[in-house]
Short mmCIF file of N, CA and C in Angstrom, two decimals:
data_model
loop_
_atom_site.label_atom_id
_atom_site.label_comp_id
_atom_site.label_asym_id
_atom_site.label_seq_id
_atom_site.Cartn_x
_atom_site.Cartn_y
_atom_site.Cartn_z
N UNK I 1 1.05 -11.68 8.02
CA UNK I 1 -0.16 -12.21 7.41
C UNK I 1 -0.91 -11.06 6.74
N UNK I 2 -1.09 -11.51 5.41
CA UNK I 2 -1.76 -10.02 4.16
C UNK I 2 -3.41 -9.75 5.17
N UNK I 3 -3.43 -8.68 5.59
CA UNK I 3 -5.02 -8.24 5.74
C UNK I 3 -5.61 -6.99 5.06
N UNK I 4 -6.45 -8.15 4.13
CA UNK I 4 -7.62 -7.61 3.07
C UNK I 4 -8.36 -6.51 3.07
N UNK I 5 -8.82 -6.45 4.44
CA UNK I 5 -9.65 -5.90 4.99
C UNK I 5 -8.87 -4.32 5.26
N UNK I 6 -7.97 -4.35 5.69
CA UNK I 6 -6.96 -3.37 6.19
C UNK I 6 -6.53 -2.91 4.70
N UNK I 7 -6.48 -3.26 4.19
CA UNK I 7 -5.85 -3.19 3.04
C UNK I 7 -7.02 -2.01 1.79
N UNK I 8 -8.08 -2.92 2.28
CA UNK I 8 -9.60 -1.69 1.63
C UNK I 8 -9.89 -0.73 2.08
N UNK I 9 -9.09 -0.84 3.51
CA UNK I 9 -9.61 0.10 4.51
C UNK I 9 -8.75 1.43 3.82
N UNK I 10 -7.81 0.93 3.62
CA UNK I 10 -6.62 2.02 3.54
C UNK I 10 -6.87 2.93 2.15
N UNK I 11 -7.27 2.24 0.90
CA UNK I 11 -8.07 2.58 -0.51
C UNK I 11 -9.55 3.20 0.08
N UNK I 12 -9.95 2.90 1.09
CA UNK I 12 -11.69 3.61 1.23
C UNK I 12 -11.03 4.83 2.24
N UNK I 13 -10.37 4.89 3.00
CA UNK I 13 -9.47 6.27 3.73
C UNK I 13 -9.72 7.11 2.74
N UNK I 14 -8.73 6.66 1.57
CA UNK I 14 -8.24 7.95 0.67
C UNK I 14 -9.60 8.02 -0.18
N UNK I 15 -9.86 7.06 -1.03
CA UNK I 15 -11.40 7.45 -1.48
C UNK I 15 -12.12 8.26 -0.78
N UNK I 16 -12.10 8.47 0.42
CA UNK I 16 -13.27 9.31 1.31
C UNK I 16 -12.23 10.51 1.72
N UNK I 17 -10.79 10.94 1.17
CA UNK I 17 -10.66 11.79 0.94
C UNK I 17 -10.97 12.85 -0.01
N UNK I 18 -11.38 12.21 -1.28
CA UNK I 18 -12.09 12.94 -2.21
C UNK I 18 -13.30 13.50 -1.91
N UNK I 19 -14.13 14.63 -3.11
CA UNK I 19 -15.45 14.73 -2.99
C UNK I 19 -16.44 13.89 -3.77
N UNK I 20 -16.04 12.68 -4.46
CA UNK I 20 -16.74 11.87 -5.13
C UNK I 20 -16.33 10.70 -4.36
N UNK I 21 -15.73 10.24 -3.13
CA UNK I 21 -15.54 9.20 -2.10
C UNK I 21 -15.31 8.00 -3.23
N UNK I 22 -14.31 8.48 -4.40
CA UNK I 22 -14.06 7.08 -5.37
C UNK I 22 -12.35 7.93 -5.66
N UNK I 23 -11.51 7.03 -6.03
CA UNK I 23 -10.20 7.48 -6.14
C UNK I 23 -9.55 6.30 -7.71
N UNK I 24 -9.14 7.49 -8.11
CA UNK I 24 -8.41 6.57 -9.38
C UNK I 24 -7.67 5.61 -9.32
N UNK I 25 -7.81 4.61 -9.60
CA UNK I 25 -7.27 2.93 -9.47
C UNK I 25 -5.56 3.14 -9.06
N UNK I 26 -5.03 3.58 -10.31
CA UNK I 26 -3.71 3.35 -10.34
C UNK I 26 -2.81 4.91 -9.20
N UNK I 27 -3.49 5.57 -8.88
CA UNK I 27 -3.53 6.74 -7.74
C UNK I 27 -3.76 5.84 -6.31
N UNK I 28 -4.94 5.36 -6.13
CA UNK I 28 -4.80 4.88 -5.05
C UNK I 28 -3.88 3.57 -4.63
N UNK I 29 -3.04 2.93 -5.77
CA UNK I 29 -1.94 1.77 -5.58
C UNK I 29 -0.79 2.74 -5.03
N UNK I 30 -0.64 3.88 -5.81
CA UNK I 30 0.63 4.87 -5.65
C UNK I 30 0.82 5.05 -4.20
N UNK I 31 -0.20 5.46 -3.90
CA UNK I 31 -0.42 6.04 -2.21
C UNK I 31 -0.51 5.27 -1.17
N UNK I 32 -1.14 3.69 -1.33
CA UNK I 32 -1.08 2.68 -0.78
C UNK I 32 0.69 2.13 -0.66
N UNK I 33 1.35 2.34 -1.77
CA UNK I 33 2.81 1.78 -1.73
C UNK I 33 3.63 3.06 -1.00
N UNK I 34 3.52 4.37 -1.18
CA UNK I 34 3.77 5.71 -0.74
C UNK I 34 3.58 5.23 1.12
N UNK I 35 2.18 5.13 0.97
CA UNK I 35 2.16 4.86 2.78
C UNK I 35 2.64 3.84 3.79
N UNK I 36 2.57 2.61 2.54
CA UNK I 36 2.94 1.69 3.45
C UNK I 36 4.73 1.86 3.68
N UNK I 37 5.01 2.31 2.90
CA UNK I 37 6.71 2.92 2.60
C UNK I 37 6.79 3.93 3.99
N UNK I 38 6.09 4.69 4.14
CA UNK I 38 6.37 5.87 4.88
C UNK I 38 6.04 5.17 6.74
N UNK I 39 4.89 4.53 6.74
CA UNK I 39 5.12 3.70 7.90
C UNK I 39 6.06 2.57 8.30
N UNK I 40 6.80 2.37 7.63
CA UNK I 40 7.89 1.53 7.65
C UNK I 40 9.29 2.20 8.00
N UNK I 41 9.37 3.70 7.27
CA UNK I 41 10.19 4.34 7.78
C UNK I 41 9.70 5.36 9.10
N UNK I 42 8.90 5.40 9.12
CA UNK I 42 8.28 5.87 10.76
C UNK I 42 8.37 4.97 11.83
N UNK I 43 7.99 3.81 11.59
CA UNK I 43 7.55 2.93 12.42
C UNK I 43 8.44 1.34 12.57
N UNK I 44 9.17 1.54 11.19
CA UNK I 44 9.90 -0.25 11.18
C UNK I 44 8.93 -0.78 10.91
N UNK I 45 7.96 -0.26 10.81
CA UNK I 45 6.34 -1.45 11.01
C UNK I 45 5.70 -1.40 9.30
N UNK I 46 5.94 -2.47 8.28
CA UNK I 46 4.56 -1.39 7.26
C UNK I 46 3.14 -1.78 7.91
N UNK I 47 2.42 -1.56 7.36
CA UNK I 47 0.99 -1.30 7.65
C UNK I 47 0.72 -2.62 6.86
N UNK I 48 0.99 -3.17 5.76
CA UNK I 48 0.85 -4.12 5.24
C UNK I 48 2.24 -5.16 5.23
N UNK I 49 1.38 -6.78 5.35
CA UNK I 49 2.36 -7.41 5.44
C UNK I 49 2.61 -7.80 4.08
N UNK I 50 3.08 -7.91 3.37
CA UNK I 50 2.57 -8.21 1.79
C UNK I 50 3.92 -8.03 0.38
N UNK I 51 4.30 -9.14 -0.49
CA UNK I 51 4.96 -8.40 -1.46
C UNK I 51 4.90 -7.61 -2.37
N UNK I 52 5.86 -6.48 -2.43
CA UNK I 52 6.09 -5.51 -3.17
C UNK I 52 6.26 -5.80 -4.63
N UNK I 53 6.24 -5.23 -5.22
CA UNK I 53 6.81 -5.60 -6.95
C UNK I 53 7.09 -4.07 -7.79
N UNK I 54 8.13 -4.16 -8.21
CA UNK I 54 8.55 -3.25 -9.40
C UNK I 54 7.78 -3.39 -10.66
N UNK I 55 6.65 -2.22 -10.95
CA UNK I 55 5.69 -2.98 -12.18
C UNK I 55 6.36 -1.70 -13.36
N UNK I 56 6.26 -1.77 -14.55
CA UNK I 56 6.22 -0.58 -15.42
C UNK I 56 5.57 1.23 -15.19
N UNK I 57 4.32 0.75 -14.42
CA UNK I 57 4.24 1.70 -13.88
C UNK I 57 4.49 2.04 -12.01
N UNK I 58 5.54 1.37 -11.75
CA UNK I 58 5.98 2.12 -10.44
C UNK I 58 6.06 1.02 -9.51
N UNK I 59 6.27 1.13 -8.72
CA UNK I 59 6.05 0.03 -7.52
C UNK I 59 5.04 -0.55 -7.13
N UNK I 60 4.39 -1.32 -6.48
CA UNK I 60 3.54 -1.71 -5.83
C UNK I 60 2.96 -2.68 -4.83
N UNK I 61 2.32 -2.77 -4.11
CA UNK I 61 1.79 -3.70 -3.10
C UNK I 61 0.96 -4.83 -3.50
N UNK I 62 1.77 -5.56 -3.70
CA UNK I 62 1.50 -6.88 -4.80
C UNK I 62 0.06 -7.10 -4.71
N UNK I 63 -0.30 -8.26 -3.34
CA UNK I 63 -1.64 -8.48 -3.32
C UNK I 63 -2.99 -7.50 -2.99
N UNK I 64 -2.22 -6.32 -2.39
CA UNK I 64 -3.18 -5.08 -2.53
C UNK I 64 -3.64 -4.93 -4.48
N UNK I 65 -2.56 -4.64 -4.77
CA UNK I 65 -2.94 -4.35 -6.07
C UNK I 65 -3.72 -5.73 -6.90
N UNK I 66 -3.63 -7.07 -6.78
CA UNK I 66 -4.01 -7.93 -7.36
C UNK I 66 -5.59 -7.92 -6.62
N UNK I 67 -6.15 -7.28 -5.67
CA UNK I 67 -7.55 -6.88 -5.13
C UNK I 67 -8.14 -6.01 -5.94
N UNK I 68 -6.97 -4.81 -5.83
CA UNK I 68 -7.88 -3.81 -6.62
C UNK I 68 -8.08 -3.39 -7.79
N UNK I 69 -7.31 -4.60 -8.57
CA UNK I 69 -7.85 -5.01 -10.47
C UNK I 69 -9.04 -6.07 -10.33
N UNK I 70 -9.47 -6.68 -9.05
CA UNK I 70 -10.18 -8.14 -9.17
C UNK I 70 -10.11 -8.86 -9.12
N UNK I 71 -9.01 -9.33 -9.51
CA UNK I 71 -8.52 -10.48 -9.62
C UNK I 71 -8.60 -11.45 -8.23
N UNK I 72 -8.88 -11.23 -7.34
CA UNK I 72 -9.19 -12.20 -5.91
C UNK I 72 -10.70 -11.74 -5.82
N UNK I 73 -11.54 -12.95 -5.94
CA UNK I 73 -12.36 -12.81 -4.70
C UNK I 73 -12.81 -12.36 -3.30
N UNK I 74 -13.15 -11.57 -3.01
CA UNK I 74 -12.18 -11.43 -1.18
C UNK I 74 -13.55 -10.67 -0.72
N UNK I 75 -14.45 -11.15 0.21
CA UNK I 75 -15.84 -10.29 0.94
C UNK I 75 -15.07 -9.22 1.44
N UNK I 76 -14.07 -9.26 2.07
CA UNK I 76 -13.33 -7.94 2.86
C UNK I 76 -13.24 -6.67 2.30
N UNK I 77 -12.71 -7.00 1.19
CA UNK I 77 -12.63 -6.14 0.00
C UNK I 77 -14.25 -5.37 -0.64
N UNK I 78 -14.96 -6.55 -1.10
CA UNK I 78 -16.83 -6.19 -1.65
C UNK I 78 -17.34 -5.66 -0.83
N UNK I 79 -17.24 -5.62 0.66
CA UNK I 79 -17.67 -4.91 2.11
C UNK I 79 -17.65 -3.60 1.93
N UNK I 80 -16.95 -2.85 1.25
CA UNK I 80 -16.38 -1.85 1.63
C UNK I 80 -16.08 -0.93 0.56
N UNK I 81 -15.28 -1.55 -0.28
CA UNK I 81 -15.18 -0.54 -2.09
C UNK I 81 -16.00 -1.23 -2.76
N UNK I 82 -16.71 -0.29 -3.82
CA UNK I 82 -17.38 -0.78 -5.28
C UNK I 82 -16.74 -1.01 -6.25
N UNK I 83 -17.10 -1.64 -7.18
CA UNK I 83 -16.75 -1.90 -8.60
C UNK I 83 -15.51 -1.14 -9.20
N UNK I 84 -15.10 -1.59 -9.99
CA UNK I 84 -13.53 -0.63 -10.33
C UNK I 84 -14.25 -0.06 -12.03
N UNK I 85 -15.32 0.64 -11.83
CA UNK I 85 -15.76 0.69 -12.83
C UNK I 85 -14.76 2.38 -13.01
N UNK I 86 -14.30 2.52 -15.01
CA UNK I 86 -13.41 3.69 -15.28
C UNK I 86 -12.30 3.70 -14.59
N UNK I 87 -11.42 2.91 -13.85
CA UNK I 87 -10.49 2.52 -13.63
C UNK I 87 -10.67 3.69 -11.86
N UNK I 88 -12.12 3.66 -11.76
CA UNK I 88 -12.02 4.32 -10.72
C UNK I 88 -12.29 3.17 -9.32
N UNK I 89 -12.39 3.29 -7.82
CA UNK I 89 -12.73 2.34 -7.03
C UNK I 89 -13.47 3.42 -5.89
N UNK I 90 -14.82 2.93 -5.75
CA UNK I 90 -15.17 3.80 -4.49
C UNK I 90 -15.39 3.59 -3.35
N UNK I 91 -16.24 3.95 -2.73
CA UNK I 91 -16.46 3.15 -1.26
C UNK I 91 -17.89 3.35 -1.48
N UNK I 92 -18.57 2.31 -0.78
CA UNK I 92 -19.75 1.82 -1.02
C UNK I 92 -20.42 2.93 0.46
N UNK I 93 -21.52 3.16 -0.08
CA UNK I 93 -22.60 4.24 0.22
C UNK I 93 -22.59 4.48 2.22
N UNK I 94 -22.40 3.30 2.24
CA UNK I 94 -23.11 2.99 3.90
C UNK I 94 -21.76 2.99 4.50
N UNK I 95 -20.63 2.90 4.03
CA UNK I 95 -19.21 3.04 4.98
C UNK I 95 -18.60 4.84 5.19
N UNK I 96 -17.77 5.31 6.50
CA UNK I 96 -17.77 6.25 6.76
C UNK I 96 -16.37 5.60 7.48
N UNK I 97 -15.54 6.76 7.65
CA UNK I 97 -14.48 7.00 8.26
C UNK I 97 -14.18 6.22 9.78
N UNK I 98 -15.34 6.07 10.01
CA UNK I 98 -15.75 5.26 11.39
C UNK I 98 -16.15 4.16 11.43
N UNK I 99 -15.89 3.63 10.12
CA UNK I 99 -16.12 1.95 10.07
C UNK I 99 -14.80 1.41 9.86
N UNK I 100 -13.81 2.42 9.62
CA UNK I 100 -12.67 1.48 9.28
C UNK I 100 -11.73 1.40 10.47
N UNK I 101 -11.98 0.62 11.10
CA UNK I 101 -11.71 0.23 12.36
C UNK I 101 -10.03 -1.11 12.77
N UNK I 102 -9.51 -1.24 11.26
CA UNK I 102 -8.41 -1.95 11.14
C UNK I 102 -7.60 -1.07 11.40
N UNK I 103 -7.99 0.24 10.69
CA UNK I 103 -6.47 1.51 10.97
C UNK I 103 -6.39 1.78 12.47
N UNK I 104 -4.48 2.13 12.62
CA UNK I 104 -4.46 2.78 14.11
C UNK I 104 -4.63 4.48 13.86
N UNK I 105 -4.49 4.56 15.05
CA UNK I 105 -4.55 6.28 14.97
C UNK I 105 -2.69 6.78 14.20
N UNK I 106 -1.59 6.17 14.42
CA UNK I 106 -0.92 5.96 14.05
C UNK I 106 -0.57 5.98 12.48
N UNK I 107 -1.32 4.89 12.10
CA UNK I 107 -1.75 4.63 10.69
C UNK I 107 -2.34 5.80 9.64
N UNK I 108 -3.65 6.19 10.26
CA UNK I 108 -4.54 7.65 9.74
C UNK I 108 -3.49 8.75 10.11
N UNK I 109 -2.29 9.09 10.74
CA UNK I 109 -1.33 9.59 10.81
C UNK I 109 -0.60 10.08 9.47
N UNK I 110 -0.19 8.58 9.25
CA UNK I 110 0.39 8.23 7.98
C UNK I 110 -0.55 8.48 6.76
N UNK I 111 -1.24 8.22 6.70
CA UNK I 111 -2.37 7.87 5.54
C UNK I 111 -2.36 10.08 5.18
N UNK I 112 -2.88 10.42 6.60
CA UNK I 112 -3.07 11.86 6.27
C UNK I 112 -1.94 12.71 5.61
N UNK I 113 -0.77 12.50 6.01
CA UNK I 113 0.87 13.00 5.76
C UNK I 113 0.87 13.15 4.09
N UNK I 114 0.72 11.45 3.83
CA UNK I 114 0.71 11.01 2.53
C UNK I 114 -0.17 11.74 1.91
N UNK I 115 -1.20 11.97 2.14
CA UNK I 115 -2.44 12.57 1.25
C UNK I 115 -2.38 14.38 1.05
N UNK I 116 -1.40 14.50 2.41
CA UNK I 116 -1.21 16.17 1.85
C UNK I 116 -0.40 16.26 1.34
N UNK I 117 0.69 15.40 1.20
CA UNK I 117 1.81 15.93 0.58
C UNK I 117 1.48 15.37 -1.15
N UNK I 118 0.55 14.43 -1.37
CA UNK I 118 0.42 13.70 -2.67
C UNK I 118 -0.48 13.72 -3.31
N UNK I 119 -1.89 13.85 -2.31
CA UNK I 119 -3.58 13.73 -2.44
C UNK I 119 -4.00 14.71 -3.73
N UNK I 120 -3.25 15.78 -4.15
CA UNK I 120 -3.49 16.88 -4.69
C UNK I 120 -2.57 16.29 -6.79
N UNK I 121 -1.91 14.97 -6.33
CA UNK I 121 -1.16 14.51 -8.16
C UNK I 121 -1.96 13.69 -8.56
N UNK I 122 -2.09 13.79 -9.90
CA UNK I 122 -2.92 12.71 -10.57
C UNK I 122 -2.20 11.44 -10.74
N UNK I 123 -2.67 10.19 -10.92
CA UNK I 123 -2.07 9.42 -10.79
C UNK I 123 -0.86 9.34 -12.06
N UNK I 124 -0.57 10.01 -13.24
CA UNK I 124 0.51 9.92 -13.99
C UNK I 124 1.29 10.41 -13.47
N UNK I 125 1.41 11.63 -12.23
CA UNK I 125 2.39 12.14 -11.65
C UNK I 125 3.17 11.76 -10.37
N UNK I 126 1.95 10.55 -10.22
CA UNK I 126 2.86 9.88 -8.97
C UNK I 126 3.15 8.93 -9.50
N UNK I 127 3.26 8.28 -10.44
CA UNK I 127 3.44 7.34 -11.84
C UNK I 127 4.95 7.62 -12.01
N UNK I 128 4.99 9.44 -12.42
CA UNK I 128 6.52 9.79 -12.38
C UNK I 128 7.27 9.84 -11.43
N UNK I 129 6.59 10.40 -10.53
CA UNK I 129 7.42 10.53 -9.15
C UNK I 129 8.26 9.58 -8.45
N UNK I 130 7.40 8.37 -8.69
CA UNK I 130 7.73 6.96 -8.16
C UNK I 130 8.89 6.15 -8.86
N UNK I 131 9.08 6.90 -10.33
CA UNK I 131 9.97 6.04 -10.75
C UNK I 131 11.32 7.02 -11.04
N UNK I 132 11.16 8.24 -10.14
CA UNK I 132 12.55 9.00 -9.81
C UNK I 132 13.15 8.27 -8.50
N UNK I 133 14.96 7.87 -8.80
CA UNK I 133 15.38 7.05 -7.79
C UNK I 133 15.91 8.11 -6.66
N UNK I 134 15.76 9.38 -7.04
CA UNK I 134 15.58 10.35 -5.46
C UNK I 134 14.74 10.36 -4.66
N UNK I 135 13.63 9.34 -4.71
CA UNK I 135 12.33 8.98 -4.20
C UNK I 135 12.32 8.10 -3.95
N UNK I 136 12.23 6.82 -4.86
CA UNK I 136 12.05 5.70 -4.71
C UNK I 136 13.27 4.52 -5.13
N UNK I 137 14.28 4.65 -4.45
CA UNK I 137 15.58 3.90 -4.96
C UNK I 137 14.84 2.74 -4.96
N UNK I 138 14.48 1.63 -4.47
CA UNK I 138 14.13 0.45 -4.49
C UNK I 138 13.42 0.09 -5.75
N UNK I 139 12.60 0.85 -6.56
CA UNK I 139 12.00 0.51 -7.82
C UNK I 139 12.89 0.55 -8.63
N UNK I 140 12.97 -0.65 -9.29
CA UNK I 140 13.78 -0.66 -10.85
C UNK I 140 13.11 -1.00 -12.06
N UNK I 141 13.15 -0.47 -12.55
CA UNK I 141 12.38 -0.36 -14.33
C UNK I 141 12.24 -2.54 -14.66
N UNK I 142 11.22 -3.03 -14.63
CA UNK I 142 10.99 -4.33 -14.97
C UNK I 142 11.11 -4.54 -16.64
N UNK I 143 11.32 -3.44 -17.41
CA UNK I 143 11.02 -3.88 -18.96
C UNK I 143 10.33 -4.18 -19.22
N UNK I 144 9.06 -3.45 -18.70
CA UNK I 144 7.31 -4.34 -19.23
C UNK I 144 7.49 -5.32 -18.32
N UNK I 145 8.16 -6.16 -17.35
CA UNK I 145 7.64 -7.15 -16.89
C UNK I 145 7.05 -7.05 -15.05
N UNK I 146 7.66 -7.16 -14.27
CA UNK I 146 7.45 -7.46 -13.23
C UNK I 146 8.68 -8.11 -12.45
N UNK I 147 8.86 -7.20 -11.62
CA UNK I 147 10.23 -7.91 -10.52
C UNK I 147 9.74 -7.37 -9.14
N UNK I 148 10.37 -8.23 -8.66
CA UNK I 148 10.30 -8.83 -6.78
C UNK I 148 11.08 -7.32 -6.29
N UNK I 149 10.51 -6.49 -5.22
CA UNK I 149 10.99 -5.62 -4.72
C UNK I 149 11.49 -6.75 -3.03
N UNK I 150 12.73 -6.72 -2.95
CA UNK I 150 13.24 -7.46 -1.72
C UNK I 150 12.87 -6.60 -0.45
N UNK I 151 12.56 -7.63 0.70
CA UNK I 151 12.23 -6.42 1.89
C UNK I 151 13.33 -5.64 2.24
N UNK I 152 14.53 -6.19 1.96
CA UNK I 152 15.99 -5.88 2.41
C UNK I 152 16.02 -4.66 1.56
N UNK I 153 15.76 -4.86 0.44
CA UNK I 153 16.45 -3.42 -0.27
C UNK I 153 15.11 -2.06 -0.01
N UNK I 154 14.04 -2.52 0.20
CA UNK I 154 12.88 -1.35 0.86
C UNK I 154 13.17 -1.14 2.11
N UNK I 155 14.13 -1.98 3.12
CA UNK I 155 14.35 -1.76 4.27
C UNK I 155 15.71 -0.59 4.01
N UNK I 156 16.61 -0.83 3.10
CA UNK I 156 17.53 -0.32 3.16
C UNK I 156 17.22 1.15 2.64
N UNK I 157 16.23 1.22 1.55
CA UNK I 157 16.41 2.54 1.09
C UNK I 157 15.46 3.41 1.72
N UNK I 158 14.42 3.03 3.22
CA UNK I 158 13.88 3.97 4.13
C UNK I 158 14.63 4.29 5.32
N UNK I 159 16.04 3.80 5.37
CA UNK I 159 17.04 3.71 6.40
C UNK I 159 16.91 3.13 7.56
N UNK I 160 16.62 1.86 7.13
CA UNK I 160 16.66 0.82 8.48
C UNK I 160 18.20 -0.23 8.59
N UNK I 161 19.13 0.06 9.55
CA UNK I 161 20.14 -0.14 9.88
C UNK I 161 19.83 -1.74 9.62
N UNK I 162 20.39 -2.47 9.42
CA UNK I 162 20.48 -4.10 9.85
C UNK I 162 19.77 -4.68 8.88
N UNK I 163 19.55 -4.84 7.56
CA UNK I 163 18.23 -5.01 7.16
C UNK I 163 18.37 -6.46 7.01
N UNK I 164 19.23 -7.64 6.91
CA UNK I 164 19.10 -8.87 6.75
C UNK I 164 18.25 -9.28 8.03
N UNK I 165 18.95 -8.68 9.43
CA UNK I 165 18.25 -9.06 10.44
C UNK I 165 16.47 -8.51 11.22
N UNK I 166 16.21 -7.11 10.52
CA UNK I 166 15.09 -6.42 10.76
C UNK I 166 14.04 -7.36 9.29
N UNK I 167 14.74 -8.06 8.23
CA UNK I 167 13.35 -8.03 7.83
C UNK I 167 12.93 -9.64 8.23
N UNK I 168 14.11 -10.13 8.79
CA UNK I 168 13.76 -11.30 9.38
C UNK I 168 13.01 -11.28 10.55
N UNK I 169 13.41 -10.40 11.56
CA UNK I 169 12.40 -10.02 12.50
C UNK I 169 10.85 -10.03 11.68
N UNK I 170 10.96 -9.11 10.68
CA UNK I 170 9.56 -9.20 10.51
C UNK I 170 8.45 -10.28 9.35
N UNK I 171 9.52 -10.82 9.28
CA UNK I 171 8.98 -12.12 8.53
C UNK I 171 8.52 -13.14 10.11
N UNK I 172 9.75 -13.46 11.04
CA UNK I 172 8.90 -13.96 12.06
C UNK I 172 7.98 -13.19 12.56
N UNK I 173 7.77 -12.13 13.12
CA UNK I 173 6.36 -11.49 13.56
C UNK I 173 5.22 -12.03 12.67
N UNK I 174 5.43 -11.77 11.52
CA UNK I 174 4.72 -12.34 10.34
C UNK I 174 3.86 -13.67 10.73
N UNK I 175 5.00 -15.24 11.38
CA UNK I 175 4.98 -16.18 11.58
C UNK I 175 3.60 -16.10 12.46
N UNK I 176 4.47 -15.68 13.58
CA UNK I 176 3.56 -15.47 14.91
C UNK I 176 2.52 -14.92 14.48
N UNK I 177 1.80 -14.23 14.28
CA UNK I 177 0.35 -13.86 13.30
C UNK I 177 -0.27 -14.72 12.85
N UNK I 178 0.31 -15.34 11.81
CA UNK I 178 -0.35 -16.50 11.39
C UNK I 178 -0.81 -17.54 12.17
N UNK I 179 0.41 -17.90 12.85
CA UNK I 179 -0.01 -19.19 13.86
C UNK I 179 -0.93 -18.26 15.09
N UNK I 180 -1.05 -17.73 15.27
CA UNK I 180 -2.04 -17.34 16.48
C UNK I 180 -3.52 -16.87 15.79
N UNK I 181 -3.52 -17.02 14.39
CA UNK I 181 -4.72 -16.55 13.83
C UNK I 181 -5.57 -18.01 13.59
N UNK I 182 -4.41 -18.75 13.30
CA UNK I 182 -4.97 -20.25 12.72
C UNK I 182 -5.05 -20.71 14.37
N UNK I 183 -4.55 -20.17 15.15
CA UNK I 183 -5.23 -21.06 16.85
C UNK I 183 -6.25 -20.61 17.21
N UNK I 184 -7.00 -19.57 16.91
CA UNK I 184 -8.03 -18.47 17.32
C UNK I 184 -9.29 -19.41 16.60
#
């Protein structure tokens, strides 16, 4: 089940890694797909439940990214980042490192890894980076359009053994989420 909230959390992390606590739009999708990639190969687990997509410029975390152009409505999201004004997104005045309370310690693990090894490219360079297949085998060039990144083939190219049966596992976990959210 996609969480929104977790999902801003993870864009207001890295925003509040900067010294202007705002991070370049298409930089913070990079790092969001970078991390959730890297906890998946850490963990089997991503951090987001959510589809991927092969865009022109690089991969991405579908409904993460369809948040952080606007395109959804979502309070979870307005809570927490400002306006995507200059293709920048910030975090709103009154949030601090200690409000984002969706991440595990686990997670800010990940998030930190990612940010030293990446925190320092502008977003055209993780733009490039992302679409070298010594990096990112799973992205394939859409032709200007947009294609479905399969969990199977992101499972396969972070080296998860079994992947018909691991991403089914996590499509049911998935299940179970949902139905215990809608019983709550």
């Amino acid at each position: 089940m996609y969480n929104s909230a977790k999902a801003a959390q993870i864009i207001a992390y890295l925003a509040l890694k900067t010294d202007a606590r705002a991070i370049n739009m298409l930089k913070a999708i990079k790092l969001v797909y970078i991390s959730d990639r890297e906890a998946l190969k850490r963990f089997a687990v991503p951090m987001l439940d959510e589809p991927r997509a092969s865009l022109p410029h690089g991969p991405v975390n579908s409904w993460t990214y369809d948040n952080a152009k606007g395109e959804v409505e979502d309070a979870n999201w307005s809570t927490i980042l400002d306006d995507r004004a200059n293709h920048m997104i910030g975090v709103k005045a009154d949030i601090g490192v200690d409000d984002l309370d969706e991440l595990s310690d686990a997670e800010v693990e990940v998030l930190d890894s990612v940010w030293e090894e990446f925190g320092g490219m502008t977003q055209w360079q993780l733009r490039d980076w992302t679409h070298k297949s010594d990096n990112i085998p799973e992205w394939e060039d859409p032709n200007g359009s947009s294609n479905p990144i399969p969990l199977e083939r992101l499972l396969h190219a972070v080296g998860i053994e079994n992947t018909a049966e691991h991403a089914q596992f996590l499509r049911d976990q998935a299940s179970i989420t949902k139905l215990l959210a809608e019983l709550a």
